[in-house]
Coordinates of C-alpha atoms and ligand atoms in Angstrom, one line a residue:
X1133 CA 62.9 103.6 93.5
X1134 CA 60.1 103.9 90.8
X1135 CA 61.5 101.9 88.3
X1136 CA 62.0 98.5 90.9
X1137 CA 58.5 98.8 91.8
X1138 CA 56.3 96.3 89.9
X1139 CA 53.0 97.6 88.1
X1140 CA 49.7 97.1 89.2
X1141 CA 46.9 98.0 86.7
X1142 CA 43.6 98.0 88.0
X1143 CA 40.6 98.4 86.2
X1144 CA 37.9 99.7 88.4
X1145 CA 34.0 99.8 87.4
X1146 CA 30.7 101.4 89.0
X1147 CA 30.9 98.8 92.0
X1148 CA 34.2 100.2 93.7
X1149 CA 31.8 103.8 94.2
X1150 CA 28.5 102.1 95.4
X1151 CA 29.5 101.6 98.8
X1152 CA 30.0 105.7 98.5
X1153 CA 26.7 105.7 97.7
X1154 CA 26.9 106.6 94.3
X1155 CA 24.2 103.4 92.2
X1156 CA 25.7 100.7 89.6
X1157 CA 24.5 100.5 86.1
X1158 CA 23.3 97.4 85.7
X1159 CA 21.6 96.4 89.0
X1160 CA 18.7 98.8 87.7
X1161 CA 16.8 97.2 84.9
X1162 CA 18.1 99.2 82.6
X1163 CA 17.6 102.7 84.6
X1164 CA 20.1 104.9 85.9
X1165 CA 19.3 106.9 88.7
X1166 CA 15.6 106.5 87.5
X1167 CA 16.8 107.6 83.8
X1168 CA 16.5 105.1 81.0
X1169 CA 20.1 105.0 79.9
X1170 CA 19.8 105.6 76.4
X1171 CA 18.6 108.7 77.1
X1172 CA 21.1 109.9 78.9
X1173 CA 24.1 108.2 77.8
X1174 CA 23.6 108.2 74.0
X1175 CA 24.3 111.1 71.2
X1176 CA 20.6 110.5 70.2
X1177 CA 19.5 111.3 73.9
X1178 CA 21.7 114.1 74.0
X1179 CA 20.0 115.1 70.4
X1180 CA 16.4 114.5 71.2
X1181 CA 16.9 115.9 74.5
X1182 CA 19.5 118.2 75.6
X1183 CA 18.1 120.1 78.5
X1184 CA 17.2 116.9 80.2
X1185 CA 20.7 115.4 79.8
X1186 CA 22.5 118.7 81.1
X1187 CA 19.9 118.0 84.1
X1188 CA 21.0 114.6 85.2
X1189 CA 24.4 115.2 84.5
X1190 CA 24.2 118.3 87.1
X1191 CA 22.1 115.7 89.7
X1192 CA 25.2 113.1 89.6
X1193 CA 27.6 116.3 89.9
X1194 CA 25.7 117.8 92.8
X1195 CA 25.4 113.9 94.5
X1196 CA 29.5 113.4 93.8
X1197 CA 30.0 116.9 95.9
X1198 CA 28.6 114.9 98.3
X1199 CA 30.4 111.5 98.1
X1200 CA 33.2 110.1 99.5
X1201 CA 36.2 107.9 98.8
X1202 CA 35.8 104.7 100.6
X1203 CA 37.9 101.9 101.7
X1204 CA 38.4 100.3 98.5
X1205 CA 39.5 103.5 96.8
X1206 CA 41.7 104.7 100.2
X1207 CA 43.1 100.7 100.1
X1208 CA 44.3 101.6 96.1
X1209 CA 46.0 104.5 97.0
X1210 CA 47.9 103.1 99.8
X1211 CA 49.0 100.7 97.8
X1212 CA 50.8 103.4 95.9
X1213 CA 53.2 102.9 98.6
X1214 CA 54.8 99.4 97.9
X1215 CA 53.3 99.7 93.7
X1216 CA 53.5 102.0 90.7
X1217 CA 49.8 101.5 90.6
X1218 CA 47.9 102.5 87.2
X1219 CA 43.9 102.9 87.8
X1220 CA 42.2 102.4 84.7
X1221 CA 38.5 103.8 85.7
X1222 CA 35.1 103.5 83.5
X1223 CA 33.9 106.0 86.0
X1224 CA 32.9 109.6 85.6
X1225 CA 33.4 110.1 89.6
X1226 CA 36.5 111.5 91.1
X1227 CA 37.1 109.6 94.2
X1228 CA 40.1 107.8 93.0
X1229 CA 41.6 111.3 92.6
X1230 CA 39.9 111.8 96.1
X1231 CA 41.3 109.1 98.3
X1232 CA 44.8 110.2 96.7
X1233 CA 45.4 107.9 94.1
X1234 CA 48.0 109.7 91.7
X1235 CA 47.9 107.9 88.3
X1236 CA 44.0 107.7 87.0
X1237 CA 42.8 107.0 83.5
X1238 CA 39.3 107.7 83.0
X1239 CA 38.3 105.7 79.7
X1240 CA 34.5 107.2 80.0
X1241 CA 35.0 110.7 81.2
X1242 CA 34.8 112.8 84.7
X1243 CA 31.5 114.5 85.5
X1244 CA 33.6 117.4 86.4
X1245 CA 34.7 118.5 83.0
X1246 CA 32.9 119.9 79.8
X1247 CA 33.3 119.8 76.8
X1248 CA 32.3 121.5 72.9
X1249 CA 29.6 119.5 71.3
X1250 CA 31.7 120.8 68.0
X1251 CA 35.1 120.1 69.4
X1252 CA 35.9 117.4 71.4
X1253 CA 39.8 119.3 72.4
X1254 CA 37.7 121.9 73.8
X1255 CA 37.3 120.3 77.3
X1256 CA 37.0 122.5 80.7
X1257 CA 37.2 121.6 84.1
X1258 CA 33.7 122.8 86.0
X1259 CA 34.2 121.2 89.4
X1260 CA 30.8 120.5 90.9
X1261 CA 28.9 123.7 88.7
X1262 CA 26.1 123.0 86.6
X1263 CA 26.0 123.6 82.9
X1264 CA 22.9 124.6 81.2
X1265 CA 21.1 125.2 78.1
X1266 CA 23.1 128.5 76.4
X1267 CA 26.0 127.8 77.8
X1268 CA 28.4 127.6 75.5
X1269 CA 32.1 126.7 74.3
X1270 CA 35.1 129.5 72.8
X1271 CA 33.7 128.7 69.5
X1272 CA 30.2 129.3 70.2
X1273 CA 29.1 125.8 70.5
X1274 CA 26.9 124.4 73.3
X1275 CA 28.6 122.8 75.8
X1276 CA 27.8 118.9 76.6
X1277 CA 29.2 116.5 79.6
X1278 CA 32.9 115.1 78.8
X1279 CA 31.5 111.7 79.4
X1280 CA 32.4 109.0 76.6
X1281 CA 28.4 108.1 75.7
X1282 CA 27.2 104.5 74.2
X1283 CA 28.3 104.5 70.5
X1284 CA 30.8 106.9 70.4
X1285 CA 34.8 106.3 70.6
X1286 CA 36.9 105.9 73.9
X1287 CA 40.0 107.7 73.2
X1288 CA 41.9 106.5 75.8
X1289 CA 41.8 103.2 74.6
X1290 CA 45.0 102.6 73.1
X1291 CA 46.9 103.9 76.3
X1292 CA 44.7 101.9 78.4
X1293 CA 45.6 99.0 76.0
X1294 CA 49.7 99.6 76.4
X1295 CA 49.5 100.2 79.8
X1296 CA 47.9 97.0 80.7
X1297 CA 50.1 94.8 78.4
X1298 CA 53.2 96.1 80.5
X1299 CA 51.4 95.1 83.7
X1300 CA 53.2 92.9 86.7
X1301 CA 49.9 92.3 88.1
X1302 CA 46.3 93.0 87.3
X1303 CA 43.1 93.5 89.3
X1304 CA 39.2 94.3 87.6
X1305 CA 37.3 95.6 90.5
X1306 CA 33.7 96.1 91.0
X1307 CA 32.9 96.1 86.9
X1308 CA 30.7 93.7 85.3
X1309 CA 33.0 93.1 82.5
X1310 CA 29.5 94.1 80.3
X1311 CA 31.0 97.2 78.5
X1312 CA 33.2 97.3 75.5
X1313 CA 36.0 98.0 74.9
X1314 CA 36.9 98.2 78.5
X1315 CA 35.7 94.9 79.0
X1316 CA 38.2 93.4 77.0
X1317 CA 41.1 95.3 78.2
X1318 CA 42.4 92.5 81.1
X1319 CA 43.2 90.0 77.7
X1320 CA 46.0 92.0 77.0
X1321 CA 48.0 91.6 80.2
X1322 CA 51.2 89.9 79.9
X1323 CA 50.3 85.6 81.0
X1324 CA 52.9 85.9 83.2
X1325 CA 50.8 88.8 85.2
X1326 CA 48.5 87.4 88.3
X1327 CA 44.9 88.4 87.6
X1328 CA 42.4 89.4 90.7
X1329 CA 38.7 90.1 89.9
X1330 CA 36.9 91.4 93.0
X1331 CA 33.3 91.5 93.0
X1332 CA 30.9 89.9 94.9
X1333 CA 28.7 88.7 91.8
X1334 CA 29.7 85.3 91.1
X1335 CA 28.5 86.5 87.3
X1336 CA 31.9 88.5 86.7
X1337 CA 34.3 85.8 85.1
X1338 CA 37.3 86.3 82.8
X1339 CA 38.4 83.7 80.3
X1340 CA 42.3 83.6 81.1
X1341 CA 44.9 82.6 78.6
X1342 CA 46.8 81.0 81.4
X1343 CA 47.1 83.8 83.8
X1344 CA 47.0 82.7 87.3
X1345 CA 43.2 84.1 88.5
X1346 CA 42.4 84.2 91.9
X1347 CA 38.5 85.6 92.6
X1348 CA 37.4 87.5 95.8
X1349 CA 33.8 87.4 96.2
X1350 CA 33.9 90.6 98.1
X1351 CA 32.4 94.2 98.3
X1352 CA 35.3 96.5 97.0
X1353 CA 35.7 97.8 100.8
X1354 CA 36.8 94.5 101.9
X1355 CA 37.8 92.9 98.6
X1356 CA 40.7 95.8 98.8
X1357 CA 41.5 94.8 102.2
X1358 CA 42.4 91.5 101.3
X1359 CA 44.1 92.1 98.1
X1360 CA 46.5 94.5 100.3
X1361 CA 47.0 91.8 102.4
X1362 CA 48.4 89.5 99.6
X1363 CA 50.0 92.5 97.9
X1364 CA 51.8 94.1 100.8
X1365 CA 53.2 90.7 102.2
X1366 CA 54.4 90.4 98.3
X1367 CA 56.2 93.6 98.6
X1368 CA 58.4 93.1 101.5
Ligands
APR739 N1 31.9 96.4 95.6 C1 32.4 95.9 94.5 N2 31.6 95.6 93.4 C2 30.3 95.8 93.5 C3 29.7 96.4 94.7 C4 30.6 96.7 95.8 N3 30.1 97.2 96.9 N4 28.4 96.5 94.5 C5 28.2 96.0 93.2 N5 29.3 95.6 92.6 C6 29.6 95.1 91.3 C7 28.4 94.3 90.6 O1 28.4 93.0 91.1 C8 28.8 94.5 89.2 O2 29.6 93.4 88.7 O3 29.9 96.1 90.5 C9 29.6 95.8 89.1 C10 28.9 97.0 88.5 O4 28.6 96.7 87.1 P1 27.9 97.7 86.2 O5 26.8 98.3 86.9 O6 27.7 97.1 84.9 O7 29.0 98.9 86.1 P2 30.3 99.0 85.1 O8 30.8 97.6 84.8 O9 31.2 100.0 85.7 O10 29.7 99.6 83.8 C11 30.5 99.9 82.7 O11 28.8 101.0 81.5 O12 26.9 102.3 81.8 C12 28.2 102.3 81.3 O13 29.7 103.9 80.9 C13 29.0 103.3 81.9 O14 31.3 103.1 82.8 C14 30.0 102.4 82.8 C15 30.1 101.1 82.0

């Protein structure tokens, strides 16, 4: 029965994809995918620049046709079986959705949508497609990435926010805890909630208000392994 299951909220970061082959952020010295991120991932890019933007947004499209799910995403969705498991995702990839998880919240965006550079409830799904210069919205507006760029607002927020203060347990896998508001989301968890941070930097910490935190210095593949292994024995 849905309503007896208890909620796990994970927040999952760049890390939980690498081991599909898709790069983190911040391992690059501030590049992404040989891009310097503020041009890529900032209004003023996407201003100075447009045509290059559109390109390396259609590069990590065409490279997350390629990609998939692996054991730490496939490990979430099991766990749909003894949870009613929120994923709460700052990434653009899909391969939550892929591995079959069913509840996803992308705070940042999906690289498979579009949207109006006029109006942001314009949004289409493109699949893997590329968009280009001319290509434009119903209202006659260019059409830019639906990705949530540094300095502007993350809508989902406030959702993101209620869901994770009505979690049983909550996990932040494979993010560096570097990028707000996301970063902050875990301090709203109930203190009666269990916190797990998987990584395998000993750099990602969390300043609990008397949660119980348990750490697992782990890639996500086995990381998610071993949180099943608590989890499921839980669940019995
Ligand atoms: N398994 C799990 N974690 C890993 C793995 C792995 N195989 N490899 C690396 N990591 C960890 C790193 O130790 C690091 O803590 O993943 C984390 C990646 O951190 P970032 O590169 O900072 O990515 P993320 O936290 O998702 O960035 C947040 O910043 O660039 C913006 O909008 C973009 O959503 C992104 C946001």
């Amino acid at each position: 029965m849905e309503s007896n299951r208890k909620k796990l909220v994970v927040l999952t970061g760049a890390g939980v994809s690498a081991e599909s082959g898709l790069r983190t952020f911040r391992d690059m010295n501030g590049l992404w995918e040989e891009y310097k991120v503020e041009d890529v991932a900032s209004p003023e890019g996407w201003h100075r620049n447009p045509e290059l933007v559109l390109r390396f947004y259609n590069e990590r499209r065409r490279q997350l046709q390629n990609a998939k799910p692996n054991a730490g995403h496939t490990g979430l969705a099991e766990l749909e079986r003894c949870y009613d498991i929120t994923i709460i995702t700052q990434n653009v990839d899909n391969l939550h959705e892929q591995a079959g998880s069913t509840k996803v919240l992308h705070l940042h965006g999906m690289l498979t949508k579009v949207r109006s550079s006029v109006d942001e409830r314009l949004v289409y799904d493109i699949g893997y497609k590329d968009i280009n210069l001319g290509d434009r919205c119903e209202k006659g507006s260019q059409l830019r990435p639906h990705i949530v760029w540094f300095g502007e607002a993350v809508p989902a927020m406030d959702l993101a926010i209620d869901i994770a203060s009505e979690a049983d347990i909550f996990v932040v896998l494979g993010t560096s805890l570097n990028v707000y508001p996301a970063a902050s989301l875990y301090r709203y968890i109930p203190t009666h909630a269990p916190l797990y941070v998987i990584d395998p930097s000993n750099d990602v910490t969390v300043s609990s208000k008397g949660n119980r935190v348990t750490y697992i210095r782990e890639k996500a593949s086995v990381g998610v392994l071993q949180l099943m292994e608590i989890l499921l024995k839980e669940c019995q």
